[in-house]
Coordinates of N, CA and C in Angstrom, one line a residue:
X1 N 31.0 34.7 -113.6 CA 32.1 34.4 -114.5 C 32.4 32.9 -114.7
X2 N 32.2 32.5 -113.6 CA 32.6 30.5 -113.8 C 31.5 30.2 -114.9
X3 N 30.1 30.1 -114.5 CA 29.1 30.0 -115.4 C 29.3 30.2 -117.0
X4 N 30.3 31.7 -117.1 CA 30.6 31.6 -118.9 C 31.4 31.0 -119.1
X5 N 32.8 30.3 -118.2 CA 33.8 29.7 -118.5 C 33.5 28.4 -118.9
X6 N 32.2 27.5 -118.1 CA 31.8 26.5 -118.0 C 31.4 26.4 -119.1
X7 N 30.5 27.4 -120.2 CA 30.1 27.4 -121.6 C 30.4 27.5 -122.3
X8 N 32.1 28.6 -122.1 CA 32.8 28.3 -123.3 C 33.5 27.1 -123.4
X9 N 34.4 26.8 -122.3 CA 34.7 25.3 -122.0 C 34.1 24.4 -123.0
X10 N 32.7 24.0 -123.0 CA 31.9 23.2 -123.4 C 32.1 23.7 -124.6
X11 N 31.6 24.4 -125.3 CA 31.8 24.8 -127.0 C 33.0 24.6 -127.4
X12 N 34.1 24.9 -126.8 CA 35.4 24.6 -127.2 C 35.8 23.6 -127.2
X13 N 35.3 22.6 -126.3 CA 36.0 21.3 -126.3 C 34.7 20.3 -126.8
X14 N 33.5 20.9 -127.8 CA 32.7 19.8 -128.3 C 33.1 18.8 -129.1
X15 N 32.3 18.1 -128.8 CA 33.2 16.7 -130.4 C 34.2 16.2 -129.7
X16 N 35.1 16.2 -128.6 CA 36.3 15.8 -128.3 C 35.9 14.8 -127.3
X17 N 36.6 13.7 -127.8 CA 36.7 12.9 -126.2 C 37.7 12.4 -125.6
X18 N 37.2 11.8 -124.7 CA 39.0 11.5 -123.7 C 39.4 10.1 -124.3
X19 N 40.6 10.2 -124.3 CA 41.8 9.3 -125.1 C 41.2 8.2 -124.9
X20 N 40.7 7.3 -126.1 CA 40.6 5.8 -125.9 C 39.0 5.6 -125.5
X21 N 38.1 6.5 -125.1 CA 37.1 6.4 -124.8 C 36.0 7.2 -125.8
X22 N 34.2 6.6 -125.3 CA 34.0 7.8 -125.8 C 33.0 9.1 -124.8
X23 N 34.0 9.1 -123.6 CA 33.6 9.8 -122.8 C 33.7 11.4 -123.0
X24 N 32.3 12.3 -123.0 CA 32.9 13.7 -123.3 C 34.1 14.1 -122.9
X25 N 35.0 14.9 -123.7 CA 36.3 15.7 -123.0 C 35.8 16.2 -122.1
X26 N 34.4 16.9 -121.9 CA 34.5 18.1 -121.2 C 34.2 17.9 -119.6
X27 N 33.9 16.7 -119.8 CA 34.1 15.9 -118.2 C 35.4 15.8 -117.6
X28 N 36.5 16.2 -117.9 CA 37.5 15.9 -117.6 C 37.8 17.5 -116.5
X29 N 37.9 19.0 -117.8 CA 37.4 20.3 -117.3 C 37.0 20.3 -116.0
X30 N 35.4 19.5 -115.6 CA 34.7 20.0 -115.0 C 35.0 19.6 -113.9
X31 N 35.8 18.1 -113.8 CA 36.5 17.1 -112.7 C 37.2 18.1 -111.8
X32 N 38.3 18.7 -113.2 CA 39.8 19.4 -112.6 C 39.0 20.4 -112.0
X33 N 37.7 21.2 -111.9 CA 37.4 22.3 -111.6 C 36.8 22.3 -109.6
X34 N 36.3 20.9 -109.8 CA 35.4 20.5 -108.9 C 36.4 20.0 -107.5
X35 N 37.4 19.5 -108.1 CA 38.7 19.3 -107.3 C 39.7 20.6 -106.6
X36 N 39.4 21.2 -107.9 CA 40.0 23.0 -107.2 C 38.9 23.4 -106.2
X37 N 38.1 23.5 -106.3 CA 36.8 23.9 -105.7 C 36.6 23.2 -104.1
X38 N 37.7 22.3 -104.4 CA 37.2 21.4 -102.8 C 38.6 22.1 -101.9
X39 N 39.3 22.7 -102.8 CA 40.9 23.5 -102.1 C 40.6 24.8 -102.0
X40 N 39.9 25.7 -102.7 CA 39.8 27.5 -103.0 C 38.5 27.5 -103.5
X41 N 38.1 28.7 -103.2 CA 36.2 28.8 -103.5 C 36.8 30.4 -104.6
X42 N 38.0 30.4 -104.7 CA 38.8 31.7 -106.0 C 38.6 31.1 -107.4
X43 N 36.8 32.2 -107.4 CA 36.7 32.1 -108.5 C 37.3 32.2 -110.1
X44 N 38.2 33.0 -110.0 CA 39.3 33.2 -110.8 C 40.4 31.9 -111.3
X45 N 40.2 30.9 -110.5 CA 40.9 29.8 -110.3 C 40.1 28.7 -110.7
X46 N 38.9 28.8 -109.9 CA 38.1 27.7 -111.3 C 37.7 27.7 -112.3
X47 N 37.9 29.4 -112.5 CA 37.7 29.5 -114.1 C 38.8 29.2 -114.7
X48 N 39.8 29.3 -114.5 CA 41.0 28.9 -115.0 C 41.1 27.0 -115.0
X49 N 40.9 26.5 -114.6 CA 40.6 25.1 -114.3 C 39.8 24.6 -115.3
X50 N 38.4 25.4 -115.3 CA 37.7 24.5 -116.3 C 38.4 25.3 -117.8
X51 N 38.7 25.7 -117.6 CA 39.5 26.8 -118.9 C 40.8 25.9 -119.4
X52 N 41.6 24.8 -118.7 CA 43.3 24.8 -118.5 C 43.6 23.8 -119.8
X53 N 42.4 23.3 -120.2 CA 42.9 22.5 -121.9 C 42.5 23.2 -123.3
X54 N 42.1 24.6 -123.2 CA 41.3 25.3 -124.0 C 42.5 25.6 -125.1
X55 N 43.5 26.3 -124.5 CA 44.5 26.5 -125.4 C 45.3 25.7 -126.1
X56 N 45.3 25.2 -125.5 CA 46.3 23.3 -125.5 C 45.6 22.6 -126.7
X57 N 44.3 22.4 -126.4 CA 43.8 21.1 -127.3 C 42.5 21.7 -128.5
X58 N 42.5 23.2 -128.4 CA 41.4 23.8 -129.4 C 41.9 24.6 -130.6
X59 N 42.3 24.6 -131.8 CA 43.2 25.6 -132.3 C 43.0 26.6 -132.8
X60 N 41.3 26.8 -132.2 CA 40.9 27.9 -132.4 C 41.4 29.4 -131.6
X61 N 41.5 28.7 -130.1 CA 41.5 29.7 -128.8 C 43.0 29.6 -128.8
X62 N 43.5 31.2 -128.6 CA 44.7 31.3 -127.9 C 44.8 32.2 -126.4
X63 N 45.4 32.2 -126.0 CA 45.9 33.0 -124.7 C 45.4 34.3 -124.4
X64 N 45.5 35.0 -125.9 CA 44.6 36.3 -126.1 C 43.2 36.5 -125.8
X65 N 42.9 35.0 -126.3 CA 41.0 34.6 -126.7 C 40.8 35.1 -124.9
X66 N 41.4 34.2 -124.2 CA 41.2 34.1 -122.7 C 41.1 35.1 -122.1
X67 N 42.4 36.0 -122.3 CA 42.6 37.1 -121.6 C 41.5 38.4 -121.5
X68 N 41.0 38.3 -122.9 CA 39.9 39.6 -123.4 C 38.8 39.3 -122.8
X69 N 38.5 38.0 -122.6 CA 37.1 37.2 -121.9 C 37.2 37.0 -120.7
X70 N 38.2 36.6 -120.6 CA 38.5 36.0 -118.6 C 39.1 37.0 -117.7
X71 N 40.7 37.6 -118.3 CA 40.8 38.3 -117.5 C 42.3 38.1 -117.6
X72 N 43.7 38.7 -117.2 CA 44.7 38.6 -117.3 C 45.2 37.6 -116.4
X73 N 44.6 37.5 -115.3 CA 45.3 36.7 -114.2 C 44.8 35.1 -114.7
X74 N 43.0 35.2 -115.2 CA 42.9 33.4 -115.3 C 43.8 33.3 -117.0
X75 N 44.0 34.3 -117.6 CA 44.9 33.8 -118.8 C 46.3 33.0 -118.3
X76 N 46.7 33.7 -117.9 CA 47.7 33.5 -117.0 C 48.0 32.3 -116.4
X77 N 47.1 31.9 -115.4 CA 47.2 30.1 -115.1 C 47.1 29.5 -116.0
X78 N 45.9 29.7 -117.1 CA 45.9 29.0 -118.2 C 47.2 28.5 -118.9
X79 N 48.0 29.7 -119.2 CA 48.9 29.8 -120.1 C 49.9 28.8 -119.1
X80 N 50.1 28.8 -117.9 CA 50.5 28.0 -117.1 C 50.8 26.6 -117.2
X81 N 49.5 26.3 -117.3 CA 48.8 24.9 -117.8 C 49.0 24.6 -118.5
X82 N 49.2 24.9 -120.0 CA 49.4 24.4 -121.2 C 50.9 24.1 -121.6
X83 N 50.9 23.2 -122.8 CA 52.1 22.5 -122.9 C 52.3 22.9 -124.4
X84 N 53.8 22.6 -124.8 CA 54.1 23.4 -126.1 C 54.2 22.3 -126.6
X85 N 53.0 22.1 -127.3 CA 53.0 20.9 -128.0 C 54.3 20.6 -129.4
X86 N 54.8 21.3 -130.0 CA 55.8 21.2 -130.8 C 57.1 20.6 -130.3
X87 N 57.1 20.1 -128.9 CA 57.9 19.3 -128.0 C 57.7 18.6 -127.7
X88 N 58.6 17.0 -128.3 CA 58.4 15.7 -127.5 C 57.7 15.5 -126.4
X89 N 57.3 14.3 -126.4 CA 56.3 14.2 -125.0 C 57.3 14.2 -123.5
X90 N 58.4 13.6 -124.0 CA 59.4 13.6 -122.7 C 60.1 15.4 -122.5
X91 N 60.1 15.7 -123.5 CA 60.6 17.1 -123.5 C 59.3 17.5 -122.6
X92 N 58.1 18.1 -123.0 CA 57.0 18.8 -122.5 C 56.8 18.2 -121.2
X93 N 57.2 16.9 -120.3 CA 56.7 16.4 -119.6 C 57.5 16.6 -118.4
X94 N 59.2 16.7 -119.2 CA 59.8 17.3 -118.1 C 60.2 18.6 -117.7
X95 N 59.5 19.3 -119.0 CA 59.7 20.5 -118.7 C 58.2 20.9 -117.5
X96 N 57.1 20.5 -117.7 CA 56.3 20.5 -116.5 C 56.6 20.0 -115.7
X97 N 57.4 18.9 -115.0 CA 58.3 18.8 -113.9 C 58.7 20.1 -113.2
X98 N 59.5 20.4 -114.0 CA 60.9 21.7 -113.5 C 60.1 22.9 -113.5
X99 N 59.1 23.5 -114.3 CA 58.2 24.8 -113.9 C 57.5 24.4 -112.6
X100 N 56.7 23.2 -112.7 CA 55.9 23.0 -111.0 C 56.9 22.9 -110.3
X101 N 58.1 22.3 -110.4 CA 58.9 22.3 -108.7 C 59.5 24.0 -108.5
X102 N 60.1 24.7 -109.7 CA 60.8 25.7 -109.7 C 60.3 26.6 -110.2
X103 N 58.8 26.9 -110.3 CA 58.7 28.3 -111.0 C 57.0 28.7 -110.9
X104 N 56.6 27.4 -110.7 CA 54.9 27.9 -110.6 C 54.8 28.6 -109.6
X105 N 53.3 29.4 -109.5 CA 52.9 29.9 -108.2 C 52.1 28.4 -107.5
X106 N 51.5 28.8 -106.0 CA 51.1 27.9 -105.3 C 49.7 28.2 -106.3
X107 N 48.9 29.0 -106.6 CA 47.9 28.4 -107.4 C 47.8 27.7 -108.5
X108 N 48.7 28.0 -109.5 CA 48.9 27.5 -110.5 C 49.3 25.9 -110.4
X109 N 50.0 25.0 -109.0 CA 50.6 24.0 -108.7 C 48.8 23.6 -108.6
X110 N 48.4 23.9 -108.0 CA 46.6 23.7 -107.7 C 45.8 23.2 -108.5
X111 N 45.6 23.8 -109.4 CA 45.2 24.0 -110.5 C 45.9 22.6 -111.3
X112 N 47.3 22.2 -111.4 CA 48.2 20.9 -112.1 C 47.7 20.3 -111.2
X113 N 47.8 20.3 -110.0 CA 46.9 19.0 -108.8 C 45.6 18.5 -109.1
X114 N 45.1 19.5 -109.8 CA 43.6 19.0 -110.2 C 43.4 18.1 -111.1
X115 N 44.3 18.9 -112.4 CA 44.4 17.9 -113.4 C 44.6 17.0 -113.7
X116 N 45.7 16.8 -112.9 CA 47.1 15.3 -112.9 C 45.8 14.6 -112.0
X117 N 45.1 15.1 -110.9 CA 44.6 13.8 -109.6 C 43.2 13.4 -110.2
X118 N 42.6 14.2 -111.5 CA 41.3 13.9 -112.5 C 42.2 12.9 -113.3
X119 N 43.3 13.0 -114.2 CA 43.9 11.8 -114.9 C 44.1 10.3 -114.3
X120 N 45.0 11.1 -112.8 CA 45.5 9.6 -112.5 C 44.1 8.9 -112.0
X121 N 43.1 9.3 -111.6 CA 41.9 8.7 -111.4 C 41.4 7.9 -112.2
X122 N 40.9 8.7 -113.4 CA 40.8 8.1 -114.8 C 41.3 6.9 -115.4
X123 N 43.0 7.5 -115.4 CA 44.2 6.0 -115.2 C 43.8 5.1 -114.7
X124 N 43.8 5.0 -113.1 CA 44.0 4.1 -112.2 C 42.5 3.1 -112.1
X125 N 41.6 3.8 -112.4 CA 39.7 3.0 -112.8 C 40.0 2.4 -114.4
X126 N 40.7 2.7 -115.3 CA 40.8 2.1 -116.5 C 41.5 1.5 -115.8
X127 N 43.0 0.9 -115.5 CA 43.9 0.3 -115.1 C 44.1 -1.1 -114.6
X128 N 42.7 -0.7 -113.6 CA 41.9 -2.1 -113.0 C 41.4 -2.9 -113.7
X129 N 40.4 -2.1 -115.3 CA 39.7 -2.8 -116.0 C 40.7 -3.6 -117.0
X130 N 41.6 -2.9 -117.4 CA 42.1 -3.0 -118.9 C 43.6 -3.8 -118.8
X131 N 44.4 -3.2 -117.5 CA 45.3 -3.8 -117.2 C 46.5 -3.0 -118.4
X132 N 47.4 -3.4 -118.5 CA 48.6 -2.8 -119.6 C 48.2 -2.2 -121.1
X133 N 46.5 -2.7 -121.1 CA 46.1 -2.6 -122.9 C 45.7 -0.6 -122.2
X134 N 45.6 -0.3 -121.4 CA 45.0 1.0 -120.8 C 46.8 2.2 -121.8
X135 N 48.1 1.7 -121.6 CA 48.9 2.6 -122.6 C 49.2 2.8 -124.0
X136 N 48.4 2.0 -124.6 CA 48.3 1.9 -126.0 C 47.5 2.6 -126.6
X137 N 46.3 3.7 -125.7 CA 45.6 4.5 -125.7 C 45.9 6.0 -126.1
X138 N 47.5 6.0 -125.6 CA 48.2 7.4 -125.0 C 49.5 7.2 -126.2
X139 N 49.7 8.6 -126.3 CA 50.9 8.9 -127.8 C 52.3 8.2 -127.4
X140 N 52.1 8.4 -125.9 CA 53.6 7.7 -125.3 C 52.9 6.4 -124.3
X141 N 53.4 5.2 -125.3 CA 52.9 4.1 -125.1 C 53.2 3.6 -123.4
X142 N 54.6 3.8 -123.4 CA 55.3 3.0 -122.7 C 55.6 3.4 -120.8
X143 N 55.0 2.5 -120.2 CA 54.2 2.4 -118.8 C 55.3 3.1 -118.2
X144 N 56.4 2.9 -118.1 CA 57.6 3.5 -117.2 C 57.9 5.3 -117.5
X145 N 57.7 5.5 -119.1 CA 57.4 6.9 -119.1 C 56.7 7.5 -118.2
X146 N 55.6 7.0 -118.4 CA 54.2 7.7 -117.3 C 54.5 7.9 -116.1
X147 N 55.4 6.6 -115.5 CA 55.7 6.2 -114.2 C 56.3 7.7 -113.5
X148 N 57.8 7.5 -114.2 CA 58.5 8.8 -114.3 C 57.8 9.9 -114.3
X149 N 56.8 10.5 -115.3 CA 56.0 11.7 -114.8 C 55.5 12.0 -113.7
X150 N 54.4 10.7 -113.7 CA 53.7 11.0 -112.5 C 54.5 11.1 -111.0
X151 N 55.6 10.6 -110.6 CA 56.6 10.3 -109.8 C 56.7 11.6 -109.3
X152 N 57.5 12.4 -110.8 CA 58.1 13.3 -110.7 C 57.3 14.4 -110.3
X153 N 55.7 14.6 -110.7 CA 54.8 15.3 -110.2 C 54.4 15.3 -108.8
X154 N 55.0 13.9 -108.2 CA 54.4 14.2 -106.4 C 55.4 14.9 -105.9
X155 N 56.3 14.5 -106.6 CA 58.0 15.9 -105.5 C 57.4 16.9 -105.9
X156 N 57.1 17.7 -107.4 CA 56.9 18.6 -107.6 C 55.4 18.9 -107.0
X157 N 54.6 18.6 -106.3 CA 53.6 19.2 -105.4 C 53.6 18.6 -104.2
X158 N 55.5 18.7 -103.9 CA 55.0 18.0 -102.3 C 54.3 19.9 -101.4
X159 N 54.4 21.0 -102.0 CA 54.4 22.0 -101.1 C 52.7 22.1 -100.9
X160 N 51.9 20.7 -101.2 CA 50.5 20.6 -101.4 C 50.3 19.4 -100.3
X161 N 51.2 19.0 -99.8 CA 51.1 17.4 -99.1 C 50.2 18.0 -98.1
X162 N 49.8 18.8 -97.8 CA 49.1 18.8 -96.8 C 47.3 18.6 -96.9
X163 N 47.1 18.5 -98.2 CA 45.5 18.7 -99.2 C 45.7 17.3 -98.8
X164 N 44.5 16.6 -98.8 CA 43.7 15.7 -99.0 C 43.7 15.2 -100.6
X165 N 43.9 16.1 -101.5 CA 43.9 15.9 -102.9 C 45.1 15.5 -103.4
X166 N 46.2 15.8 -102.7 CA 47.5 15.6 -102.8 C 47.8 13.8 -102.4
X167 N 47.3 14.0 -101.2 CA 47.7 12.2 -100.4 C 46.8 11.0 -101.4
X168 N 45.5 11.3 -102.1 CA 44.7 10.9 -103.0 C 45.8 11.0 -104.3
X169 N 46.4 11.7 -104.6 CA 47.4 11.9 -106.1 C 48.3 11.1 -105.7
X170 N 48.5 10.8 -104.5 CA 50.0 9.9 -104.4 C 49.9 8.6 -104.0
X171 N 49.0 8.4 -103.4 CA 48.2 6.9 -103.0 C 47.8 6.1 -104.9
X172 N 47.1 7.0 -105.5 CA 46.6 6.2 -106.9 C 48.2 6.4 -107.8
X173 N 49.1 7.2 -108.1 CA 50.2 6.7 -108.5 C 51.1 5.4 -108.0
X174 N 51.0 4.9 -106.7 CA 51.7 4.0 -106.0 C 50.6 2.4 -106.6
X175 N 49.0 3.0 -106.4 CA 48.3 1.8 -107.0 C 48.5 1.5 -108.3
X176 N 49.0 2.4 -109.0 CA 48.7 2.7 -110.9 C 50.4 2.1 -110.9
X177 N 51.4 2.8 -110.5 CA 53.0 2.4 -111.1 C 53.4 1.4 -109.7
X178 N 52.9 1.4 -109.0 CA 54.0 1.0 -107.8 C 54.4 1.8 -107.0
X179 N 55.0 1.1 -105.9 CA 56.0 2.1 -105.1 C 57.5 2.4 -106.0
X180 N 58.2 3.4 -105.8 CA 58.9 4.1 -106.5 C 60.9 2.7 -106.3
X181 N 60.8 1.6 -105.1 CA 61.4 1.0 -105.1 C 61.2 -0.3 -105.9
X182 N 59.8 -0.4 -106.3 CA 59.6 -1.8 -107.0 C 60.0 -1.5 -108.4

């Protein structure tokens, strides 16, 4: 089942690259998948993983597409993972705050750990090179927004502090924004 997720993945997110680059999208998927994979060997979970921008960023595939092909439960994370895009970026960003601290399951938080700690990666290797020109990339320009997200994402997966993937998510936010006093 990961093997077809990995192919649809790829068909669905052709042509697309990551913000500002022209690196495939689909390298991003495969990051968030490979990072789950180093936490749960549940297959169901890395299909969901390489699956978690399908709905979000393809306007072909909906929730349904997933469910009839994957299965109700990886629809499900999916649908987790995705953001309602018809909501401000501060809206959608805090409202991912408040579902990861108050309403995800512990896999679904996993699965956001993967994503967020493949971004802030991403981030924090551009950040070095590019310095401030690295937010002019992204729809919400401005460095202290981001800050606040990502911030707000280490409380909301402190129930993960104990992964190796977590202390890595919180170490490259402190390199990328600072410490939370500066």
């Amino acid at each position: 089942m990961f093997e077809e997720a990995v192919i649809f993945a790829t068909n669905a997110h052709a042509g697309q690259k990551r913000k500002g680059t022209d690196i495939p999208f689909i390298i991003h998927p495969l990051e968030v998948a490979a990072i789950v994979a180093a936490i749960t060997t549940d297959e169901e979970m890395l299909c969901a993983a390489v699956l978690h921008d399908v709905v979000e960023d393809c306007k072909d595939i909906s929730i349904q597409d997933i469910r009839m092909r994957f299965g109700a439960r990886v629809a499900s994370l999916v649908d987790q993972e995705s953001e309602d895009k018809s909501k401000s970026w501060q809206e959608r960003k805090g409202s991912t705050i408040q579902f990861l601290k108050n309403e995800a399951s512990r896999n679904a938080k996993i699965i956001a750990l993967g994503d967020k700690l493949a971004n802030i990666r991403s981030m924090a290797r551009d950040y070095r090179e590019i310095g401030d020109q690295l937010w002019l990339r992204f729809n919400m320009k401005d460095k202290n927004m981001h800050a606040w997200y990502y911030r707000g994402l280490t409380e909301a997966f402190q129930e993960l502090a104990h992964y190796k993937e977590y202390q890595e998510y919180r170490q490259l936010v402190e390199q990328v924004f600072g410490s939370p006093a500066e």
